[in-house]
PDB file of C-alpha atoms and ligand atoms in Angstrom:
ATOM      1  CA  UNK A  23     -71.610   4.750 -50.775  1.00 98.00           C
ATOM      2  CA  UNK A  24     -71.934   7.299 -48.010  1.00 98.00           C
ATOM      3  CA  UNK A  25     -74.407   4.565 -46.610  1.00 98.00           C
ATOM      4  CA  UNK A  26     -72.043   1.724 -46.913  1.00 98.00           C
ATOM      5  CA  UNK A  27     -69.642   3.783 -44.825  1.00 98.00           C
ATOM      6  CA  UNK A  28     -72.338   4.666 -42.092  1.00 98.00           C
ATOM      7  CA  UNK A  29     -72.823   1.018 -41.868  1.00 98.00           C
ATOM      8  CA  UNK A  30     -68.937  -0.286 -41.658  1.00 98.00           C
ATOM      9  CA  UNK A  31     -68.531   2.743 -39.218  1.00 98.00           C
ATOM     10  CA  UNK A  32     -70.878   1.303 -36.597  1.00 98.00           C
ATOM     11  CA  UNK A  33     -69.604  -1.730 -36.813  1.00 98.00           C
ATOM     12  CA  UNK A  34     -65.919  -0.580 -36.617  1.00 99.00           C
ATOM     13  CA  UNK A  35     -66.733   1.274 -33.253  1.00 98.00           C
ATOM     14  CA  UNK A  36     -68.007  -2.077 -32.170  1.00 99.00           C
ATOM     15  CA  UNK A  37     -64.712  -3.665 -33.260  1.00 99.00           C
ATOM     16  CA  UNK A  38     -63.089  -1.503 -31.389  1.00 98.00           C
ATOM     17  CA  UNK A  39     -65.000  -1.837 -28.295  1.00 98.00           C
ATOM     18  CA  UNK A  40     -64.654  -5.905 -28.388  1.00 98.00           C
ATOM     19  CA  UNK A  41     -60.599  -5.045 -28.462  1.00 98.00           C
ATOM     20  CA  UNK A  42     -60.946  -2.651 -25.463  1.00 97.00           C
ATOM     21  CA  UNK A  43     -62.207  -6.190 -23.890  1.00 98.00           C
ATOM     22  CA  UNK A  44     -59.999  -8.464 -24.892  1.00 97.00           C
ATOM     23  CA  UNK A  45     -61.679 -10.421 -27.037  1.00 98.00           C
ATOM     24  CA  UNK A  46     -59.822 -12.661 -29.415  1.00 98.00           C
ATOM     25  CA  UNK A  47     -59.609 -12.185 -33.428  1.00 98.00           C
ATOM     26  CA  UNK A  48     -63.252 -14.497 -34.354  1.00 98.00           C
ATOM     27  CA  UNK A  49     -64.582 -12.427 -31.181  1.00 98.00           C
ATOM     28  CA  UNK A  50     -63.952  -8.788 -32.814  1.00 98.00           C
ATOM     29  CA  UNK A  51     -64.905 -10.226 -36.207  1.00 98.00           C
ATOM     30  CA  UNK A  52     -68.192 -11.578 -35.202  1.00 98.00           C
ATOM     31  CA  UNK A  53     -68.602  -8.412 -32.830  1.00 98.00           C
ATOM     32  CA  UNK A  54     -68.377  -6.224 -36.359  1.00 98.00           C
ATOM     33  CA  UNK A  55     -70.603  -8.398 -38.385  1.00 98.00           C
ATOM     34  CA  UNK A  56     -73.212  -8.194 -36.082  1.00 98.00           C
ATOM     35  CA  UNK A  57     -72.860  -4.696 -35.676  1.00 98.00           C
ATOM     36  CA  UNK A  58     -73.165  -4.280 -39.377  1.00 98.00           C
ATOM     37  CA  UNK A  59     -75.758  -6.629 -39.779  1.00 98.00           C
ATOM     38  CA  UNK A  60     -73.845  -8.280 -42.887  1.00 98.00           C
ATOM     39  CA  UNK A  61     -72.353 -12.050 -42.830  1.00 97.00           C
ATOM     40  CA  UNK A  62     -69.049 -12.729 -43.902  1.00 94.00           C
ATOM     41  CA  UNK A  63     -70.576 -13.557 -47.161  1.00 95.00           C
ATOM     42  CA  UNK A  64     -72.234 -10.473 -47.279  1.00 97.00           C
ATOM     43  CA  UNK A  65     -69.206  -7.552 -46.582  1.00 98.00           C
ATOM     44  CA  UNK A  66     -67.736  -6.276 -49.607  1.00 98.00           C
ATOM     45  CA  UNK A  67     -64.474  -8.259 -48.431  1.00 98.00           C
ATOM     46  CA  UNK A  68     -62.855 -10.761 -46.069  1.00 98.00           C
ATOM     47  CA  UNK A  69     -62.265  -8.610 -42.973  1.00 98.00           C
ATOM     48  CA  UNK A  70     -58.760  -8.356 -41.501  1.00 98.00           C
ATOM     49  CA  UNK A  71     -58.630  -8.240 -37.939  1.00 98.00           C
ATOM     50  CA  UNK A  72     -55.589  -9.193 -36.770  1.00 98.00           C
ATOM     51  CA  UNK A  73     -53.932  -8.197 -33.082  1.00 98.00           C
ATOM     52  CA  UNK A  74     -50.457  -7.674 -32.210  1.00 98.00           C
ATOM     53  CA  UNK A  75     -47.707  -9.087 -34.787  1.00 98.00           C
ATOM     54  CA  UNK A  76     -50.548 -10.267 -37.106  1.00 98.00           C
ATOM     55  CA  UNK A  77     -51.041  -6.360 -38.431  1.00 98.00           C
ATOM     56  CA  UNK A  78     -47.943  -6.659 -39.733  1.00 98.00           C
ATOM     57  CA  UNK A  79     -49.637  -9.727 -42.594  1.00 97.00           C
ATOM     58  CA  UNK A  80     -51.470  -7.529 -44.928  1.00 95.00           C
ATOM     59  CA  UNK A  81     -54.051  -9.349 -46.145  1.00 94.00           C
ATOM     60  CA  UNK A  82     -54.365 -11.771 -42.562  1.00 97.00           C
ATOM     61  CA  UNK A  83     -57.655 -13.386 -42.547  1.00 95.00           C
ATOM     62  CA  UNK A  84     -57.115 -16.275 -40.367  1.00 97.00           C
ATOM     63  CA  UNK A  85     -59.500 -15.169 -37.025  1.00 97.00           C
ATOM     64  CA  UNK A  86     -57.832 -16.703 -34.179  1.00 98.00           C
ATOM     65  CA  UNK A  87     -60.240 -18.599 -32.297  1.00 98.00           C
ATOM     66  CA  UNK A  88     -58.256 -17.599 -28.864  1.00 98.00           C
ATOM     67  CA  UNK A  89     -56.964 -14.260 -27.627  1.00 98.00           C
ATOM     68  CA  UNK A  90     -53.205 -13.250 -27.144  1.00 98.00           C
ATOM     69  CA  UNK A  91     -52.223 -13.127 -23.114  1.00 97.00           C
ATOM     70  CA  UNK A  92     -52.091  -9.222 -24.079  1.00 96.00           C
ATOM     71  CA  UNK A  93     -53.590  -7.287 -26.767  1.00 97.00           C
ATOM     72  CA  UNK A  94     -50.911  -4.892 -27.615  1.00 97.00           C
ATOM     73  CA  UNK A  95     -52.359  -3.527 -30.838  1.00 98.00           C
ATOM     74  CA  UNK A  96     -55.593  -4.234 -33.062  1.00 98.00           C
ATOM     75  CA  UNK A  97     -55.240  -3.472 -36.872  1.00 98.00           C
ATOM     76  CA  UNK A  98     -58.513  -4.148 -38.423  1.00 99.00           C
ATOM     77  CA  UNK A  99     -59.311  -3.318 -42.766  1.00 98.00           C
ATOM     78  CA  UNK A 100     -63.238  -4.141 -42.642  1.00 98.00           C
ATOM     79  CA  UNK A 101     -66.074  -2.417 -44.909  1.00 98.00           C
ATOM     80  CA  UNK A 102     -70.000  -2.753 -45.585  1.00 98.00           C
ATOM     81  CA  UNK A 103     -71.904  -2.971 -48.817  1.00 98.00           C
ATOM     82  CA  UNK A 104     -74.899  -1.137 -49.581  1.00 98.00           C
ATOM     83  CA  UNK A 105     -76.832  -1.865 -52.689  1.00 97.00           C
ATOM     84  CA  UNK A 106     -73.608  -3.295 -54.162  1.00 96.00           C
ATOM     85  CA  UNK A 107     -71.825  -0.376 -53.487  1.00 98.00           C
ATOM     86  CA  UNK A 108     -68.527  -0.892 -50.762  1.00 98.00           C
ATOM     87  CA  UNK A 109     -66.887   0.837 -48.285  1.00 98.00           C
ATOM     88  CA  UNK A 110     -63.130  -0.146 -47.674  1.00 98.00           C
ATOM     89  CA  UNK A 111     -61.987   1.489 -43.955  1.00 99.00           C
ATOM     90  CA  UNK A 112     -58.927   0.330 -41.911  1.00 99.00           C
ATOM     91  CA  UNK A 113     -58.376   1.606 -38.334  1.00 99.00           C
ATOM     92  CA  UNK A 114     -55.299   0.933 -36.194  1.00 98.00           C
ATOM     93  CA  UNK A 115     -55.324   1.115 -32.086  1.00 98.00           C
ATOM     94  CA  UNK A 116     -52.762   0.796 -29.271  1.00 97.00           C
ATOM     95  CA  UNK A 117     -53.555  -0.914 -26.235  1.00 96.00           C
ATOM     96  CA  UNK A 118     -53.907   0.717 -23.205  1.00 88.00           C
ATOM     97  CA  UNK A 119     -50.191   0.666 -22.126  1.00 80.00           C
ATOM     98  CA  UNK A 120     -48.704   1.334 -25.642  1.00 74.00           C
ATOM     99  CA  UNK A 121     -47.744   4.358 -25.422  1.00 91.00           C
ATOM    100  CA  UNK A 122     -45.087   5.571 -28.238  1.00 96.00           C
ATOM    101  CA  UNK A 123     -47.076   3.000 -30.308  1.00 97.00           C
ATOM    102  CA  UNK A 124     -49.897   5.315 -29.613  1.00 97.00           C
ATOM    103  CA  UNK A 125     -47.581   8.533 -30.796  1.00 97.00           C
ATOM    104  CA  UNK A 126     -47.027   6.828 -33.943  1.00 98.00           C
ATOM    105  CA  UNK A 127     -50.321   5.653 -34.499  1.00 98.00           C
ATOM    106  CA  UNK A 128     -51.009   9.716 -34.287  1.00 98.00           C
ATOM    107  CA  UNK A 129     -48.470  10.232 -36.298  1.00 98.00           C
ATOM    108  CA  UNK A 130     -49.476   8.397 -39.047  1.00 99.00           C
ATOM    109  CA  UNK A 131     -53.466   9.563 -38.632  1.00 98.00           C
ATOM    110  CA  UNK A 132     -52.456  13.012 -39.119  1.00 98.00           C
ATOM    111  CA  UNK A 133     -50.637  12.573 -42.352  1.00 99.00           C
ATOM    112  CA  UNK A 134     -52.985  10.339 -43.278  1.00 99.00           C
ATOM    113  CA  UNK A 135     -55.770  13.374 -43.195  1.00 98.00           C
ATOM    114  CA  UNK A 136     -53.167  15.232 -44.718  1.00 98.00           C
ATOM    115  CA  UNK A 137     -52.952  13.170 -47.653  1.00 98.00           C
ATOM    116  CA  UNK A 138     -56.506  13.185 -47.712  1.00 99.00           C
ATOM    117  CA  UNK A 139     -56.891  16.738 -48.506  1.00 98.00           C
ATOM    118  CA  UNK A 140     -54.596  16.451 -51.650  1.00 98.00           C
ATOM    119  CA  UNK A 141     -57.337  14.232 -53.964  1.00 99.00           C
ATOM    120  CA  UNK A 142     -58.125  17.090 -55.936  1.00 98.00           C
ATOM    121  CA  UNK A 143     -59.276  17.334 -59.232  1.00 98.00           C
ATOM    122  CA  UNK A 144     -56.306  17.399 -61.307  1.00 98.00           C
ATOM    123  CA  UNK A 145     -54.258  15.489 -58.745  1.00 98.00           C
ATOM    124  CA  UNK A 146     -52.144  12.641 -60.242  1.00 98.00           C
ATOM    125  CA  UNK A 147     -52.561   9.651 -57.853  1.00 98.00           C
ATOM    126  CA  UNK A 148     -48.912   8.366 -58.838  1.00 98.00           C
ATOM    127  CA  UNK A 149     -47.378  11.780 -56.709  1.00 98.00           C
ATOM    128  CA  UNK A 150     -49.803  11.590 -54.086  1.00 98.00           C
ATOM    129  CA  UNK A 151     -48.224   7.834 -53.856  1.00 98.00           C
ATOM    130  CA  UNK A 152     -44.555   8.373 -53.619  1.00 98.00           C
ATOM    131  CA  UNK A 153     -45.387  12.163 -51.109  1.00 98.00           C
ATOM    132  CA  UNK A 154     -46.648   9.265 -48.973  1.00 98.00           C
ATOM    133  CA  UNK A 155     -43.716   7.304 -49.095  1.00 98.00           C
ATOM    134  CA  UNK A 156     -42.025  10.752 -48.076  1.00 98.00           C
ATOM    135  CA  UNK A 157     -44.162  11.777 -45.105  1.00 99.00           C
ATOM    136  CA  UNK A 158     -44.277   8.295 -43.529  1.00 99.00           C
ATOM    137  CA  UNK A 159     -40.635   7.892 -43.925  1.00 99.00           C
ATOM    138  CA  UNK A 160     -40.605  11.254 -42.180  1.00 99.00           C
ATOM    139  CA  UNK A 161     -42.278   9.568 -39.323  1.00 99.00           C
ATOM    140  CA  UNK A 162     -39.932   6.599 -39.331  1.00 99.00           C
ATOM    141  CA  UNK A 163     -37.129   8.840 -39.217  1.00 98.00           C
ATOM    142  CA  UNK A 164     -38.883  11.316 -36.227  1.00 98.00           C
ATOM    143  CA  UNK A 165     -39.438   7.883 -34.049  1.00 98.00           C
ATOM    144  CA  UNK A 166     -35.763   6.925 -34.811  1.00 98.00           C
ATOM    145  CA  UNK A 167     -36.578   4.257 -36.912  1.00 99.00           C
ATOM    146  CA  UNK A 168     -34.935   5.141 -39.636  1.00 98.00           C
ATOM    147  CA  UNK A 169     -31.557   6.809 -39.780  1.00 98.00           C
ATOM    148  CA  UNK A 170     -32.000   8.473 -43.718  1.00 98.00           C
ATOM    149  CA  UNK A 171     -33.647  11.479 -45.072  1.00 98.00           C
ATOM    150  CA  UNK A 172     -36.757  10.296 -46.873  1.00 98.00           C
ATOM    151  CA  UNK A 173     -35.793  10.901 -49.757  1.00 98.00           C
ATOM    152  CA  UNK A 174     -32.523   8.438 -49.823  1.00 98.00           C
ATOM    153  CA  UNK A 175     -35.322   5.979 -48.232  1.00 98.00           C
ATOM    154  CA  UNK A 176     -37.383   6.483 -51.294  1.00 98.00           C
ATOM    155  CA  UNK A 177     -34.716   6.461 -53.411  1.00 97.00           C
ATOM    156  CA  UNK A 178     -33.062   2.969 -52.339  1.00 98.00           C
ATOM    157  CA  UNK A 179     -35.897   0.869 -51.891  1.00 97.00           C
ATOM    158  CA  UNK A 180     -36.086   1.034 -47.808  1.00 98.00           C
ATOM    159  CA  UNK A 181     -39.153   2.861 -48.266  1.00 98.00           C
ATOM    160  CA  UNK A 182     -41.120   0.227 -49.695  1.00 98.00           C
ATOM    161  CA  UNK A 183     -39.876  -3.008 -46.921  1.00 98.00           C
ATOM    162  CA  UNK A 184     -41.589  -0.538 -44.626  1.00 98.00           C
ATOM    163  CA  UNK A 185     -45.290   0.711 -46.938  1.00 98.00           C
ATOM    164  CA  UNK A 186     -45.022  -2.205 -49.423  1.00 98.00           C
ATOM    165  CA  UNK A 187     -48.230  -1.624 -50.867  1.00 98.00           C
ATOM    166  CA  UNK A 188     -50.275   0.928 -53.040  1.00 98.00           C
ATOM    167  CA  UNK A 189     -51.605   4.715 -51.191  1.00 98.00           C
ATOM    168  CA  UNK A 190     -54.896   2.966 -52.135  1.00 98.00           C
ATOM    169  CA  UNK A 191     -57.024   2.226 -55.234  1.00 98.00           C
ATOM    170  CA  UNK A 192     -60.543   3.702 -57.045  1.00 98.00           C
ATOM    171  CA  UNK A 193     -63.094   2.135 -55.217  1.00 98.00           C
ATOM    172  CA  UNK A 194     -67.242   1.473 -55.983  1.00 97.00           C
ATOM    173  CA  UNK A 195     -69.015  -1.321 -56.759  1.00 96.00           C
ATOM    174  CA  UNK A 196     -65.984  -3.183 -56.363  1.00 95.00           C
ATOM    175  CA  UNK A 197     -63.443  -2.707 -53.731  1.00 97.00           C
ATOM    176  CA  UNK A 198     -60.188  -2.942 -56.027  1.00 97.00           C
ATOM    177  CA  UNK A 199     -62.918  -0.856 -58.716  1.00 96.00           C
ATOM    178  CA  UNK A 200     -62.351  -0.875 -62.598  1.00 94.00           C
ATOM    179  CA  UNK A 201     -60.014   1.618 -65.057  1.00 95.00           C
ATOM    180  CA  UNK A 202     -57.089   2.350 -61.981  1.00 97.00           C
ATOM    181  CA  UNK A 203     -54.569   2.735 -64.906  1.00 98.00           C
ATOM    182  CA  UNK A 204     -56.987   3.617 -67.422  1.00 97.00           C
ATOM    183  CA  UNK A 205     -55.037   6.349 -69.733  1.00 96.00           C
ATOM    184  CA  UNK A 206     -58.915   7.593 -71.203  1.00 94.00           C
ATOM    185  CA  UNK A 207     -62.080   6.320 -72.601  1.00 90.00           C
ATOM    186  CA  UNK A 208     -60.320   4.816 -75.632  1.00 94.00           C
ATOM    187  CA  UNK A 209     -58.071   2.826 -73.885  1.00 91.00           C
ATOM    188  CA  UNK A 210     -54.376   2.927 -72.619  1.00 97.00           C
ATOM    189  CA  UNK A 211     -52.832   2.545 -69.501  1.00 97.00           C
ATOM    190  CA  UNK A 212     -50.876   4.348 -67.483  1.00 98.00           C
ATOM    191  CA  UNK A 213     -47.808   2.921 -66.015  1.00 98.00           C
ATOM    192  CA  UNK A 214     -47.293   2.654 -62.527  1.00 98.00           C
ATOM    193  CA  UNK A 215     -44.238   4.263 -61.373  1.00 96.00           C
ATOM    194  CA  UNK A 216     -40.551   2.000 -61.845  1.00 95.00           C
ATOM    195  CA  UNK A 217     -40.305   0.388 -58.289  1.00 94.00           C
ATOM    196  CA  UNK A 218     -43.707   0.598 -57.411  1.00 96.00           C
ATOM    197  CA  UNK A 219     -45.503  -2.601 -58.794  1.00 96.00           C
ATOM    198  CA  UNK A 220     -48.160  -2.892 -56.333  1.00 96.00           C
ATOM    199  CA  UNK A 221     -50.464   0.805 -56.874  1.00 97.00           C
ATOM    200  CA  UNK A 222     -53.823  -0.121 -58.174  1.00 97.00           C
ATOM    201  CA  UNK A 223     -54.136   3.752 -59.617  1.00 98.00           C
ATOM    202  CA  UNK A 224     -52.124   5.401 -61.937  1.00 98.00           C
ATOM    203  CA  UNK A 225     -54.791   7.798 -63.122  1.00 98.00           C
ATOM    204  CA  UNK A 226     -55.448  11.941 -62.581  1.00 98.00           C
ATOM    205  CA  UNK A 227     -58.236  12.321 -60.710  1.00 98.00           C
ATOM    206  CA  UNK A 228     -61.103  13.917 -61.694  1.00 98.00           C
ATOM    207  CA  UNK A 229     -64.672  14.967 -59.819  1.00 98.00           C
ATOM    208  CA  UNK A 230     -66.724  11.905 -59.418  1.00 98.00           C
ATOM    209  CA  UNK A 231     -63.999   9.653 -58.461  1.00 98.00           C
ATOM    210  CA  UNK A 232     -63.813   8.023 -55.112  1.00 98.00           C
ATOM    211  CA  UNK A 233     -60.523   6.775 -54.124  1.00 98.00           C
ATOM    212  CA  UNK A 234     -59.153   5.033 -50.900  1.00 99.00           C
ATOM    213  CA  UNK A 235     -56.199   6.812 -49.037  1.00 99.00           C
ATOM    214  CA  UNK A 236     -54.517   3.924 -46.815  1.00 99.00           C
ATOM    215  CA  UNK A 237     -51.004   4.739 -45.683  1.00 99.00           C
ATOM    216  CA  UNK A 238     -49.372   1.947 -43.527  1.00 98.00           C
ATOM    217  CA  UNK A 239     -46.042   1.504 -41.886  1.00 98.00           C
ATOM    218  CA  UNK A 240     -45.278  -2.443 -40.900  1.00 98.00           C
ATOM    219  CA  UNK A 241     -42.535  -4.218 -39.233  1.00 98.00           C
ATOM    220  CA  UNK A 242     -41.990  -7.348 -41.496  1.00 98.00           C
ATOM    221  CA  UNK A 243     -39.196  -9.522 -41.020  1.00 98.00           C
ATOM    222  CA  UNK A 244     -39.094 -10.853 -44.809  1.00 98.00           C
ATOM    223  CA  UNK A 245     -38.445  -7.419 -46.246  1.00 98.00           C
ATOM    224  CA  UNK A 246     -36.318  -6.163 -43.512  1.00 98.00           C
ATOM    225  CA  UNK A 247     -33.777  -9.258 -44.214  1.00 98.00           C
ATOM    226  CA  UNK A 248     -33.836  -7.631 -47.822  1.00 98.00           C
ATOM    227  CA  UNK A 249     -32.945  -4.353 -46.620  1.00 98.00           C
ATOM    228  CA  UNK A 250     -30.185  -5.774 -45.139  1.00 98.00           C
ATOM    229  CA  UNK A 251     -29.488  -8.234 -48.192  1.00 98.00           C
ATOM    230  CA  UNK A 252     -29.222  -5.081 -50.700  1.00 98.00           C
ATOM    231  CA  UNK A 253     -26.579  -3.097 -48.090  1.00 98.00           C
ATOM    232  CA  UNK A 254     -28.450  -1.175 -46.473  1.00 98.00           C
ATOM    233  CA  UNK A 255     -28.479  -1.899 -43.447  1.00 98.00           C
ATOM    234  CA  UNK A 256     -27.249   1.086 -41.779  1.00 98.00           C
ATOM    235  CA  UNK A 257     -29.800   2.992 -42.809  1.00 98.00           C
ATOM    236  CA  UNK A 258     -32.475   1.325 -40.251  1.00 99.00           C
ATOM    237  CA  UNK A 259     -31.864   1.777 -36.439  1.00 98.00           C
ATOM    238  CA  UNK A 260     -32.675  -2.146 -35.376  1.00 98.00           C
ATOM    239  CA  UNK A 261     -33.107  -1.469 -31.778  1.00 98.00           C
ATOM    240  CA  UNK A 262     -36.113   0.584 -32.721  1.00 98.00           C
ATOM    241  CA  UNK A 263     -37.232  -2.049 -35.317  1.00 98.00           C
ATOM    242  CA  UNK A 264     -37.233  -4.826 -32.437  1.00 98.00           C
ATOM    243  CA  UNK A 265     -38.713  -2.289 -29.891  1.00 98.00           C
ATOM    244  CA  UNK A 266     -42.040  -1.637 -32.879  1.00 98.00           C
ATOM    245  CA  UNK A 267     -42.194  -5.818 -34.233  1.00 98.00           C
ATOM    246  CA  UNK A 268     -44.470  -6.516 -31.374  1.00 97.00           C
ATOM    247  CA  UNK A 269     -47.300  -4.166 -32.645  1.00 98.00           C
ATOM    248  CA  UNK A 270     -47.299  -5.268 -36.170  1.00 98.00           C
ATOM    249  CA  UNK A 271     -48.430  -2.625 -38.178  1.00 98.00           C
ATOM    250  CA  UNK A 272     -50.266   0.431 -38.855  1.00 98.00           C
ATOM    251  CA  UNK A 273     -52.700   1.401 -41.700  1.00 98.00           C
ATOM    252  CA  UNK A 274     -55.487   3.967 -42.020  1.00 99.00           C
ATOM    253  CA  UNK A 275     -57.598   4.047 -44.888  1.00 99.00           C
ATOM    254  CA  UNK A 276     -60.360   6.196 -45.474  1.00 99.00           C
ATOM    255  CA  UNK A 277     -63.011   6.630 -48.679  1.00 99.00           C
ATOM    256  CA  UNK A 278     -62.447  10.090 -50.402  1.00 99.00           C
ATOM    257  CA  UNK A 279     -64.698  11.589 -53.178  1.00 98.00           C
ATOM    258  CA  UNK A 280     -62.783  13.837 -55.367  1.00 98.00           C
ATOM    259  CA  UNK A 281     -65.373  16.701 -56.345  1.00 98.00           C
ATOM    260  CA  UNK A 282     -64.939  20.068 -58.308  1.00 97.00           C
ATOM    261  CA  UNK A 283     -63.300  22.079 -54.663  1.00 97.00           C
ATOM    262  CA  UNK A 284     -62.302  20.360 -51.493  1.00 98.00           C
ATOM    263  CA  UNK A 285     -62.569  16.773 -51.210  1.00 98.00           C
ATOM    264  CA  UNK A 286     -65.306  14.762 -49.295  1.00 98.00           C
ATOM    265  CA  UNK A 287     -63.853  12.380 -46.985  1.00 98.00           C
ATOM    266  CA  UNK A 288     -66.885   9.748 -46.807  1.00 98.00           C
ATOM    267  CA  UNK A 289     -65.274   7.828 -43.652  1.00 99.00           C
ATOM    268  CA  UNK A 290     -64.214  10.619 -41.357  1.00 98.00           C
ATOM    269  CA  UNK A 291     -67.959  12.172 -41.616  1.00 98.00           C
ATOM    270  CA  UNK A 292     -69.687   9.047 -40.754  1.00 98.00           C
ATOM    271  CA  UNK A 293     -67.367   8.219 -37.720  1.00 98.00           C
ATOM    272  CA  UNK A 294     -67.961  11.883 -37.190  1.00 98.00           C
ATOM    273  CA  UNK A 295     -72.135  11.238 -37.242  1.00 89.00           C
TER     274      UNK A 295
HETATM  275  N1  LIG B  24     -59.432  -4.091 -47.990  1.00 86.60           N
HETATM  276  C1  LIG B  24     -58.713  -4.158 -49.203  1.00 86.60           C
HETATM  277  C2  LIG B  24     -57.943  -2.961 -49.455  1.00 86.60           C
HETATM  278  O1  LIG B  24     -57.812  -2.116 -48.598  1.00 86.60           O
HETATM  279  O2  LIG B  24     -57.467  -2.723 -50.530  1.00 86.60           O
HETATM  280 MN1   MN B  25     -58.395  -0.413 -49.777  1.00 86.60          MN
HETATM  281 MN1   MN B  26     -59.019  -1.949 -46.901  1.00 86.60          MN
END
C-alpha cells in the first residue's frame, strides 16, 4: 500500500503541475496517468478531475476535452494500484488569484490532519464522522458561510447539503474495502448513524486497519434548495454561498493506518518523500 501511494503521489504532483498550466480536464488526467504509469484501466478507480464548479459533482468523471477561460480551482480524487493493493488520495488547489478560496482550502487541510491523528485504536469511526461534521461546519461558520453554531448545523440537517458524504471508508485491495459495518467475525452490522446514510464505516478501529480520512465542503445547488425547502434558510449567509459556487468544492483525503500508538498517515509521508 505504502507503494501504491508513492506511485499516485507522483502522479498527483504532476496533476497539479498540468493545472498550474492550464491544461483542460483530459489534459491533467492524461498528465497523471502518465506520471503513474497506469491506464485508466489500470488505477484502482475512475479519476475525478474536475476544475472550477465541476468539484462541486462528487463522483465527476466526464474529462472535458477543452479548458475553462480560467481555472479557478482543481479538485482532483485519483489513486494507484500496486499488486492489487489501492491508494485513494484527493487534493484540492486554488488558482493563482483565489485567494480566500485558498484560506479555506487551508482551513480545511488543517482539520483534515487533525482528524487524521484521531484513528486510533479504539476509535469509533461513527464519532470521528459526525466531529467532522463539527469542525468543518466550524469553518463554514469562521468564513461566514454559515450563520449557526455547528452543532444546530449538525443537528438540522444543514450540515450534510454542505459534506454529504461519508469521513471516508476501510480501504485495501478494494477502494470501498470489505466488513465497513462489520459488528465482528461472526457477523452483524453496525448501523450507521440516523441521518447519515452515506458512511461506508461504522466499525471501531483496531491496529491493522487502514482507513481513508476525506473531509469535503461543496457548494451544490440541489441540496442548498433543500436547505431552504426544510426552513432553514436563515441559517446560511447566501451572499457567501454565491461568492464560494464558482470554486466547486473542496475534499482532502488521505490513507491512514491505524497501528497500536500514533497513526501512520501513508499519503502525507509519500508527498513528504
Ligand atoms: N475515490 C473514491 C472515494 O474516495 O471513495
Ligand atoms: Mn475514498
Ligand atoms: Mn477518493
Amino acid at each position: 500500500m505504502r507503494l501504491a501511494q508513492r506511485r499516485a503521489v507522483r502522479a498527483h504532483r504532476a496533476a497539479e503541475r498540468a493545472f498550474r498550466a492550464g491544461a483542460s480536464e483530459f489534459e491533467i488526467h492524461m498528465a497523471y496517468c502518465a506520471a503513474a504509469q497506469q491506464d485508466a484501466t489500470e488505477v484502482p478507480y475512475q479519476n475525478i478531475v474536475a476544475l472550477n464548479t465541476h468539484g462541486a459533482v462528487l463522483h465527476y468523471t466526464e474529462l472535458d476535452r477543452v479548458a475553462p477561460a480560467e481555472s479557478l480551482s482543481f479538485l482532483i480524487d485519483a489513486g494507484a494500484s500496486h499488486c492489487g493493493y489501492a491508494a485513494d488520495i484527493t487534493r484540492t488547489y486554488a488558482g493563482d488569484c483565489a485567494s480566500e478560496f485558498q484560506a479555506m482550502i487551508d482551513a480545511v487541510d488543517a482539520a483534515q490532519q487533525a482528524m487524521c491523528a484521531g484513528v486510533r485504536a479504539g476509535a469509533d469511526y461513527r464519532q470521528l464522522h459526525l466531529d467532522a461534521h463539527l469542525a468543518l461546519m466550524g469553518i463554514l461558520r469562521e468564513f461566514g458561510v454559515l450563520k449557526v453554531s455547528p452543532e444546530a448545523a449538525l443537528a438540522t440537517g444543514v450540515s450534510a447539503a454542505f459534506f454529504p458524504h461519508g469521513l471516508g471508508h476501510p480501504l485495501g485491495l478494494q477502494v470501498h474495502d470489505v466488513a465497513g459495518f462489520a459488528a465482528s467475525d461472526r457477523g452483524g452490522t453496525i448501523d450507521r448513524p440516523a441521518g447519515h446514510p452515506y458512511l461506508r464505516m461504522t466499525r471501531v478501529l483496531e491496529p491493522g486497519m487502514v482507513v481513508t480520512i476525506e473531509p469535503g465542503i461543496y457548494f451544490i445547488d440541489m441540496l442548498l434548495d433543500e436547505v431552504k425547502a426544510r426552513g432553514h434558510a436563515d441559517a446560511v449567509d447566501w451572499a457567501r454561498v454565491d461568492f464560494f459556487r464558482p470554486y466547486g468544492g473542496i475534499r482532502i483525503e488521505d490513507d491512514v493506518l491505524c497501528t497500536e500508538a500514533a497513526p501512520e498517515n501513508l499519503t502525507r509521508a509519500a508527498f513528504a518523500g
